[in-house]
Coordinates of C-alpha atoms and ligand atoms in Angstrom, one line a residue:
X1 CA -54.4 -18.6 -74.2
X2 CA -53.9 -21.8 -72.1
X3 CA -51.8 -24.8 -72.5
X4 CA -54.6 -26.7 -74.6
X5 CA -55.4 -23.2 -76.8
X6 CA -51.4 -23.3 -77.5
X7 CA -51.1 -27.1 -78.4
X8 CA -54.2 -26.7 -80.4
X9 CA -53.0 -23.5 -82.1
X10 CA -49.9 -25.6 -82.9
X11 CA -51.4 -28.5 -84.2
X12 CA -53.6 -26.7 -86.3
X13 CA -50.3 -25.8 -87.8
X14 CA -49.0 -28.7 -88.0
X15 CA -49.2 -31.7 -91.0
X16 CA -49.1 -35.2 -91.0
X17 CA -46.8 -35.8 -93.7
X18 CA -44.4 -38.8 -95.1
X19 CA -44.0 -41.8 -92.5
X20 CA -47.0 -39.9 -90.1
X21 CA -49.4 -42.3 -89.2
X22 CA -50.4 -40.3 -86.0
X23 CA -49.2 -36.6 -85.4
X24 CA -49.9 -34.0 -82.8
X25 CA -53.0 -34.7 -80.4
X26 CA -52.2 -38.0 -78.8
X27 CA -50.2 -39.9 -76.3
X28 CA -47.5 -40.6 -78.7
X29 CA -47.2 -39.8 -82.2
X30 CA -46.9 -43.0 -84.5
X31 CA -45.1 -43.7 -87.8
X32 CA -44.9 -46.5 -90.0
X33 CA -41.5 -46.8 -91.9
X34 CA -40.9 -49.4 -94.9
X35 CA -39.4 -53.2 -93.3
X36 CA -36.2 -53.0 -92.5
X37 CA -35.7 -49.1 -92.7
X38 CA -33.0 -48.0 -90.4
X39 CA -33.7 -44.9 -88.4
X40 CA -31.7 -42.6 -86.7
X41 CA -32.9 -40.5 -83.9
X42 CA -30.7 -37.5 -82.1
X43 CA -32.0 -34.9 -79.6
X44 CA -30.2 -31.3 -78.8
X45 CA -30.7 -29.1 -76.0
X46 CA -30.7 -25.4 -76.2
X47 CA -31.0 -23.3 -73.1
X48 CA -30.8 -19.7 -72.2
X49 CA -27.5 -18.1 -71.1
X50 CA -25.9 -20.9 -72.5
X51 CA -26.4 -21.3 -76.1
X52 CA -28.3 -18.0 -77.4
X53 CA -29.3 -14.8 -75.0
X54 CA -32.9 -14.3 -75.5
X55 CA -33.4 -10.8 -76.0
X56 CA -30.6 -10.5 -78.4
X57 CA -31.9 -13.5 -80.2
X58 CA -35.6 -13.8 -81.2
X59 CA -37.6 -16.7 -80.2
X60 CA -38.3 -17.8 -84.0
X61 CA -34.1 -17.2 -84.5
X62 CA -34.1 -19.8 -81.3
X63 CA -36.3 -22.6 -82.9
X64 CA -35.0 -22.0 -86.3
X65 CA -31.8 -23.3 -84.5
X66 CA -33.1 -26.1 -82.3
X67 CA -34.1 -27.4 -85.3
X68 CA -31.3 -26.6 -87.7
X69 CA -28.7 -28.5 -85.0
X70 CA -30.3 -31.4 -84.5
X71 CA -30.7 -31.7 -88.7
X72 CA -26.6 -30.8 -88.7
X73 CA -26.6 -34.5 -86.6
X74 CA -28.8 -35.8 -89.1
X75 CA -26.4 -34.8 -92.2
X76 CA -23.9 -35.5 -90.3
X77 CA -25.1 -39.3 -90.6
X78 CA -25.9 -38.8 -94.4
X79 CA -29.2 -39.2 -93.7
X80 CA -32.4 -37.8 -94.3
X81 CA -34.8 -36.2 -91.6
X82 CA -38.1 -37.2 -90.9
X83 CA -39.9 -35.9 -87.8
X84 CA -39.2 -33.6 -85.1
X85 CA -40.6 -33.6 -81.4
X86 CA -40.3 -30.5 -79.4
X87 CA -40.1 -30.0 -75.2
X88 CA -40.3 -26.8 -74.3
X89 CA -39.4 -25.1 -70.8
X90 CA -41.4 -21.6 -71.6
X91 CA -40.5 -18.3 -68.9
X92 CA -44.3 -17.9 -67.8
X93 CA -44.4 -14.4 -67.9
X94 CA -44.6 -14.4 -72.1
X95 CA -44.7 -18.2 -72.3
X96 CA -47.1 -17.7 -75.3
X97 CA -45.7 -15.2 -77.6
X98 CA -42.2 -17.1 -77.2
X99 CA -43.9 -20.6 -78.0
X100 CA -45.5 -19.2 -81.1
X101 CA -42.5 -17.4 -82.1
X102 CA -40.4 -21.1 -81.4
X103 CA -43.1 -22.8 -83.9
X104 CA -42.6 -20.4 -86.7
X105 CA -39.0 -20.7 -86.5
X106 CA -38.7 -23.9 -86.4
X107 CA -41.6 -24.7 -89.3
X108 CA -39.9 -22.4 -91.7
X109 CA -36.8 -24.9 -91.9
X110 CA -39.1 -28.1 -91.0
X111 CA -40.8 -27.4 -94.3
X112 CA -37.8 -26.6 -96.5
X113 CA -36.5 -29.9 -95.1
X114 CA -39.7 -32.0 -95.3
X115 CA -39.7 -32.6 -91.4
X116 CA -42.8 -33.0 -89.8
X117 CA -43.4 -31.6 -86.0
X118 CA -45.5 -34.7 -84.4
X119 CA -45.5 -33.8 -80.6
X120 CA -43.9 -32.4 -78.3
X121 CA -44.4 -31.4 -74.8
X122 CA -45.2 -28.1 -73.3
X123 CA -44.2 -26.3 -70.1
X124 CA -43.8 -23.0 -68.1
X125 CA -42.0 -21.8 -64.9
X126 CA -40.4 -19.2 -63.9
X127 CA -37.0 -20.1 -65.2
X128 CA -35.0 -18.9 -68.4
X129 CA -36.5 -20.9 -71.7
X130 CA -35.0 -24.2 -72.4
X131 CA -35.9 -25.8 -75.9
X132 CA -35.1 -29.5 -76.8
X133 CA -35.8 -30.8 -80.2
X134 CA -35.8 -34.5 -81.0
X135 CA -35.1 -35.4 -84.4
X136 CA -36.1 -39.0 -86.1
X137 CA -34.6 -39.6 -89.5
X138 CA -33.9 -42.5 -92.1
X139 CA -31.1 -44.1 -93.5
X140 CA -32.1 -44.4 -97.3
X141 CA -29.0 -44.4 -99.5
X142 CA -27.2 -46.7 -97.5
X143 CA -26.1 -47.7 -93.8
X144 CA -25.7 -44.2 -91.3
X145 CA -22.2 -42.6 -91.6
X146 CA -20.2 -42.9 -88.7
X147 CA -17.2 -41.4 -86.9
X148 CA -15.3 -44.4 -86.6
X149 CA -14.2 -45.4 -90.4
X150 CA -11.2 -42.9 -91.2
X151 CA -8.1 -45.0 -92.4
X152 CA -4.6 -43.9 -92.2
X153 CA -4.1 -41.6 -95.6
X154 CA -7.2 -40.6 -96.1
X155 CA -8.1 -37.0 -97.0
X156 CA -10.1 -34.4 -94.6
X157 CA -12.3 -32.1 -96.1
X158 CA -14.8 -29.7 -94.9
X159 CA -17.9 -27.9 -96.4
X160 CA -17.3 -24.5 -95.5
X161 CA -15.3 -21.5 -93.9
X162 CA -14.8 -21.8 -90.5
X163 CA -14.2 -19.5 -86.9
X164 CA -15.7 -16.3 -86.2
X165 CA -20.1 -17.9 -85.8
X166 CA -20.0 -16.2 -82.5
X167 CA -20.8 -13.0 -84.2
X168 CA -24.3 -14.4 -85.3
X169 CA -24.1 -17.1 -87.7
X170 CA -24.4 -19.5 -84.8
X171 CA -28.3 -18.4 -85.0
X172 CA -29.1 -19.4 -88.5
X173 CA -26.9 -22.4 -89.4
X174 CA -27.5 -23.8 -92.7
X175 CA -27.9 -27.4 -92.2
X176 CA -25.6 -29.7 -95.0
X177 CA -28.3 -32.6 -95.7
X178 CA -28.2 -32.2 -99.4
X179 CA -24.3 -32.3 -99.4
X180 CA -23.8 -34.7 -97.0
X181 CA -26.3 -37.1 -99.8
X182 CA -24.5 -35.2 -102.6
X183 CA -21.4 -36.7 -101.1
X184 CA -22.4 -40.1 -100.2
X185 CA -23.9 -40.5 -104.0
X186 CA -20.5 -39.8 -105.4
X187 CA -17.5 -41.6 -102.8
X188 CA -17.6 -43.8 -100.5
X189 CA -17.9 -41.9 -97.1
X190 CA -14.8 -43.2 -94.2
X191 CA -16.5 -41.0 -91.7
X192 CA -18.4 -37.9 -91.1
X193 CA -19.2 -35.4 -88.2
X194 CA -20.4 -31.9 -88.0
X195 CA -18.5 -29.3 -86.4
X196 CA -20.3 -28.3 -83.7
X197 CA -17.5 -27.7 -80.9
X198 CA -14.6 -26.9 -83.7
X199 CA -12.7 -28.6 -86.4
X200 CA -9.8 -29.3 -83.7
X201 CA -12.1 -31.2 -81.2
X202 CA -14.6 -32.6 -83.6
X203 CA -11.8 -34.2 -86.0
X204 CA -10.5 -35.4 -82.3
X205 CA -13.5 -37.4 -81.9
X206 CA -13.4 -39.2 -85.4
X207 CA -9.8 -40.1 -85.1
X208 CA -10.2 -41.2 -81.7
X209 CA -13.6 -43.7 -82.6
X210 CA -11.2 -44.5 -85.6
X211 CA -8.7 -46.8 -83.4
X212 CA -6.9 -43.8 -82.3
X213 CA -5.4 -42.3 -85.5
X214 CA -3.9 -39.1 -86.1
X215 CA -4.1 -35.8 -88.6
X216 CA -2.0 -33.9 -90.2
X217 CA -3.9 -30.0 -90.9
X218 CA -2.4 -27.7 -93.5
X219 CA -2.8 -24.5 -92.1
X220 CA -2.6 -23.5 -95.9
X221 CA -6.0 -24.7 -97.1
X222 CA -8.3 -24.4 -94.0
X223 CA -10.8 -22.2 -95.1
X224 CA -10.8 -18.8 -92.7
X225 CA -14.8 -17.5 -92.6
X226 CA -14.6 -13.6 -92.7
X227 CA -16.3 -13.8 -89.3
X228 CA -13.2 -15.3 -87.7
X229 CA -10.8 -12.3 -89.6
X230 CA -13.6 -9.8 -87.7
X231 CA -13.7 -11.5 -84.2
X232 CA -9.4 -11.7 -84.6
X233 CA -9.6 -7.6 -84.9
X234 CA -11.4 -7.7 -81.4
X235 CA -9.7 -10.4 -79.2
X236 CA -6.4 -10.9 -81.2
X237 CA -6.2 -14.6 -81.2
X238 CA -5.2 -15.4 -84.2
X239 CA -8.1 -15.9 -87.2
X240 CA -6.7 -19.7 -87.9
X241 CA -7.4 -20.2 -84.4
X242 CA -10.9 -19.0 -84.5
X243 CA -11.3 -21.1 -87.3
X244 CA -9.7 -24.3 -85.6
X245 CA -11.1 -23.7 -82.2
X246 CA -14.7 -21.9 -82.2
X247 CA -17.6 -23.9 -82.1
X248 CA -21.3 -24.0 -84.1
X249 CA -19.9 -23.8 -87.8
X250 CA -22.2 -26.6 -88.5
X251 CA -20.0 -27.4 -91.3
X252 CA -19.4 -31.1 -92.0
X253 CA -15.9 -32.7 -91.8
X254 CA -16.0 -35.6 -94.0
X255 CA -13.5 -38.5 -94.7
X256 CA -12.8 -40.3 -98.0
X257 CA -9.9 -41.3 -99.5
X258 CA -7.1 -39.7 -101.1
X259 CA -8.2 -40.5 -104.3
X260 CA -11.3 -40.3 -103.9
X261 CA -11.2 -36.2 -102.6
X262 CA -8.8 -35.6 -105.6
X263 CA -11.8 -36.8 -108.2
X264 CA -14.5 -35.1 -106.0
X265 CA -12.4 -31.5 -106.0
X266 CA -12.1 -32.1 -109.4
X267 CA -15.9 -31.6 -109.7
X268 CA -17.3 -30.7 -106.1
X269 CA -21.2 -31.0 -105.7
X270 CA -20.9 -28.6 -102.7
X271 CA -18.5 -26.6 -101.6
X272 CA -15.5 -28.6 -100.7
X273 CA -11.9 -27.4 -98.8
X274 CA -9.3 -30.2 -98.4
X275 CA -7.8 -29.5 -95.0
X276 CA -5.9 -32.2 -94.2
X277 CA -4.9 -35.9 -94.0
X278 CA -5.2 -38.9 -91.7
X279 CA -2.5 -39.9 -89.9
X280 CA -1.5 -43.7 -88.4
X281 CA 0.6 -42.0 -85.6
X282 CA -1.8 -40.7 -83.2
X283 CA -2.0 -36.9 -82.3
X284 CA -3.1 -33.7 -84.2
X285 CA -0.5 -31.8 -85.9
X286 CA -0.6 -28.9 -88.3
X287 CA 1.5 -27.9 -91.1
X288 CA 2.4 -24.1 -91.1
X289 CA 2.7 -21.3 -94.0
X290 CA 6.4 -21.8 -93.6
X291 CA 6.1 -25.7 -93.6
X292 CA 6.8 -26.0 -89.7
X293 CA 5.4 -29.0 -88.3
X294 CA 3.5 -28.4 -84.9
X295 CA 1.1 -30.1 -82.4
X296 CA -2.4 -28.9 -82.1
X297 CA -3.8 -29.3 -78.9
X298 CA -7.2 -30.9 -79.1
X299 CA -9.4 -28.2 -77.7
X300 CA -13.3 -26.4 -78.4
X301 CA -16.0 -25.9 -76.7
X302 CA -16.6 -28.3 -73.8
X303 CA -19.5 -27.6 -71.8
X304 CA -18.4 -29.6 -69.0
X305 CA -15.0 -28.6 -68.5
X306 CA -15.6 -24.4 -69.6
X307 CA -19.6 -24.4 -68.9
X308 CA -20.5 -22.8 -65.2
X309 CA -23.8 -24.3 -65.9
X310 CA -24.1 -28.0 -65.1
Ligands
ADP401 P1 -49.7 -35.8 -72.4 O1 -50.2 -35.1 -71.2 O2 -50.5 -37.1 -72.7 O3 -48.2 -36.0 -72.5 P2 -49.9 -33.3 -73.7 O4 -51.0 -32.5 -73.2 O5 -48.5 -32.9 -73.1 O6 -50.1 -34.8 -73.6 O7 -49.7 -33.1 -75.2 C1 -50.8 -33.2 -76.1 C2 -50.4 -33.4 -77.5 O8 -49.7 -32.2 -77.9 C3 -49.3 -34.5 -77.7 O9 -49.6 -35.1 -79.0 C4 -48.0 -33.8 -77.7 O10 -47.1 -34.5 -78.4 C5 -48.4 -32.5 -78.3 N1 -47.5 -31.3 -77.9 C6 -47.4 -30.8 -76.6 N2 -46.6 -29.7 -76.6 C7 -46.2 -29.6 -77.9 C8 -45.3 -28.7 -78.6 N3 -44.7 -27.7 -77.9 N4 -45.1 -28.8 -79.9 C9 -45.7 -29.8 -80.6 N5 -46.5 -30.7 -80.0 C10 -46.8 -30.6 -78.7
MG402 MG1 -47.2 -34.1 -71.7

């Protein structure tokens, strides 16, 4: 099987579907979207060594996440996916089985989430696989949720336990669409991101596109995922840590106000933790067991400053 047996195996697999007007087989894909739609489009890079160990991961676990990340960018926006593209860097000794394995993977989420694969582009060398999904989506319940819109008060909530997704939930993250709409349908939404690099660096980034606000974290009522409790017994950081610090939860960390989280926690659509509030003084602090007040050094996973790789 060549190139042009594998693209045709694909696209016999593949569905034009939704805003398709052209899928898999040309140039370019084409879609037509209703005036004034406002699309969002993210792309994700996953490569070998770096992000999963191929081997220890399958190649359908691998495009099961290429996919599910760039959707965790999608809810992060409160907005709903449309069509994916996917480039491909395949290791030429088994650069078929691993493609086909990448499809399924990825197809089994694309369907549950009504994503359609339109293109893509396919290669092979001699190098470790490298996967990179492009994802389009579509605003449709209201403007794209940004980072930037905490305000001083407001409450910080997340979606689910943290820490600990080294141990294998970083393969199969469960991408929070239908909260993040669940959400947006009930409150007004300040700001949103998904925690990809952990709740201490990705909370960074809102409060710093928010004019440079702080947080204040209760150490209390951050959720602890049993993973983090597991992976503490083996390095002996402490589990909070794990659960401030380690990256790929793909949780959301959302911002509404005060009053608005207190009426939502009343009658959560989703699983809901209220971790925290939003500071005016700038700086991330966090509020111990024993009510101590301390600073949190804003630190996850950066790929520039801890990666070997770039
Ligand atoms: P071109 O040379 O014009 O870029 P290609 O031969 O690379 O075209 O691709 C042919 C068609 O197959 C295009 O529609 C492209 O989007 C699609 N395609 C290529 N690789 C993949 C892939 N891995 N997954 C999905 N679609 C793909
Ligand atoms: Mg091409």
């Amino acid at each position: 099987m060549g190139e042009f047996d594998l693209i045709a195996w694909i696209r016999a697999r593949s569905f034009a579907s939704g805003r398709t007007t052209l899928g898999i087989g040309d140039d370019c894909a084409s879609l037509r979207f209703p005036a004034n739609a406002e699309i969002v489009v993210t792309t994700d890079m996953l490569m070998d060594g770096r992000h999963f160990r191929l081997g220890e991961a399958t190649a359908e676990q691998v495009g099961y996440k290429a996919l599910a990340v760039n959707l965790s960018d999608i809810a992060a926006m409160a907005c709903i996916p449309v069509a994916a593209l996917l480039a491909v860097a395949l290791p030429s000794a088994e650069a078929v089985e691993i493609a086909r394995g990448l499809h399924s993977g990825m197809r089994s989420l694309a369907d549950r989430f009504g994503v359609s694969l339109i293109g893509g582009d396919t290669n092979a060398w001699d190098g470790p696989l490298v996967v990179s999904v492009t994802l389009l989506g579509e605003a449709t319940e209201g403007p794209p949720i940004r980072r930037s819109g905490a305000k001083p008060g407001d409450a910080i909530l997340v979606t689910g336990p943290l820490g600990g997704s080294l141990l294998g939930r970083h393969l199969h993250p469960e991408p929070r669409i239908n909260e993040a709409l669940a959400l947006r349908r009930l409150v007004e939404l300040h700001a949103m991101i998904d925690v990809s690099d952990g709740l201490a660096s990705d909370l960074g980034h809102v409060l710093v596109e928010s004019g440079g606000l702080g947080a204040l974290l209760d150490a209390r009522s951050i959720p602890v995922h049993t993973d983090a409790i597991l992976l503490s017994g083996q390095d002996e950081r402490p589990p909070l840590d794990h659960a401030l610090t380690d990256g790929e939860d793909f949780e959301l960390c959302v911002v509404v106000s005060m009053q608005e989280a207190t009426r939502l926690l009343a009658d959560p659509p989703c699983t809901l933790f209220r971790v925290g509030r939003v500071t005016a003084k700038p700086g991330l602090n966090i509020e111990r067991a024993d009510g101590r007040i301390e600073p949190l050094l804003i630190k996850g996973f950066d790929h520039l400053a801890g990666g070997p790789s770039f």
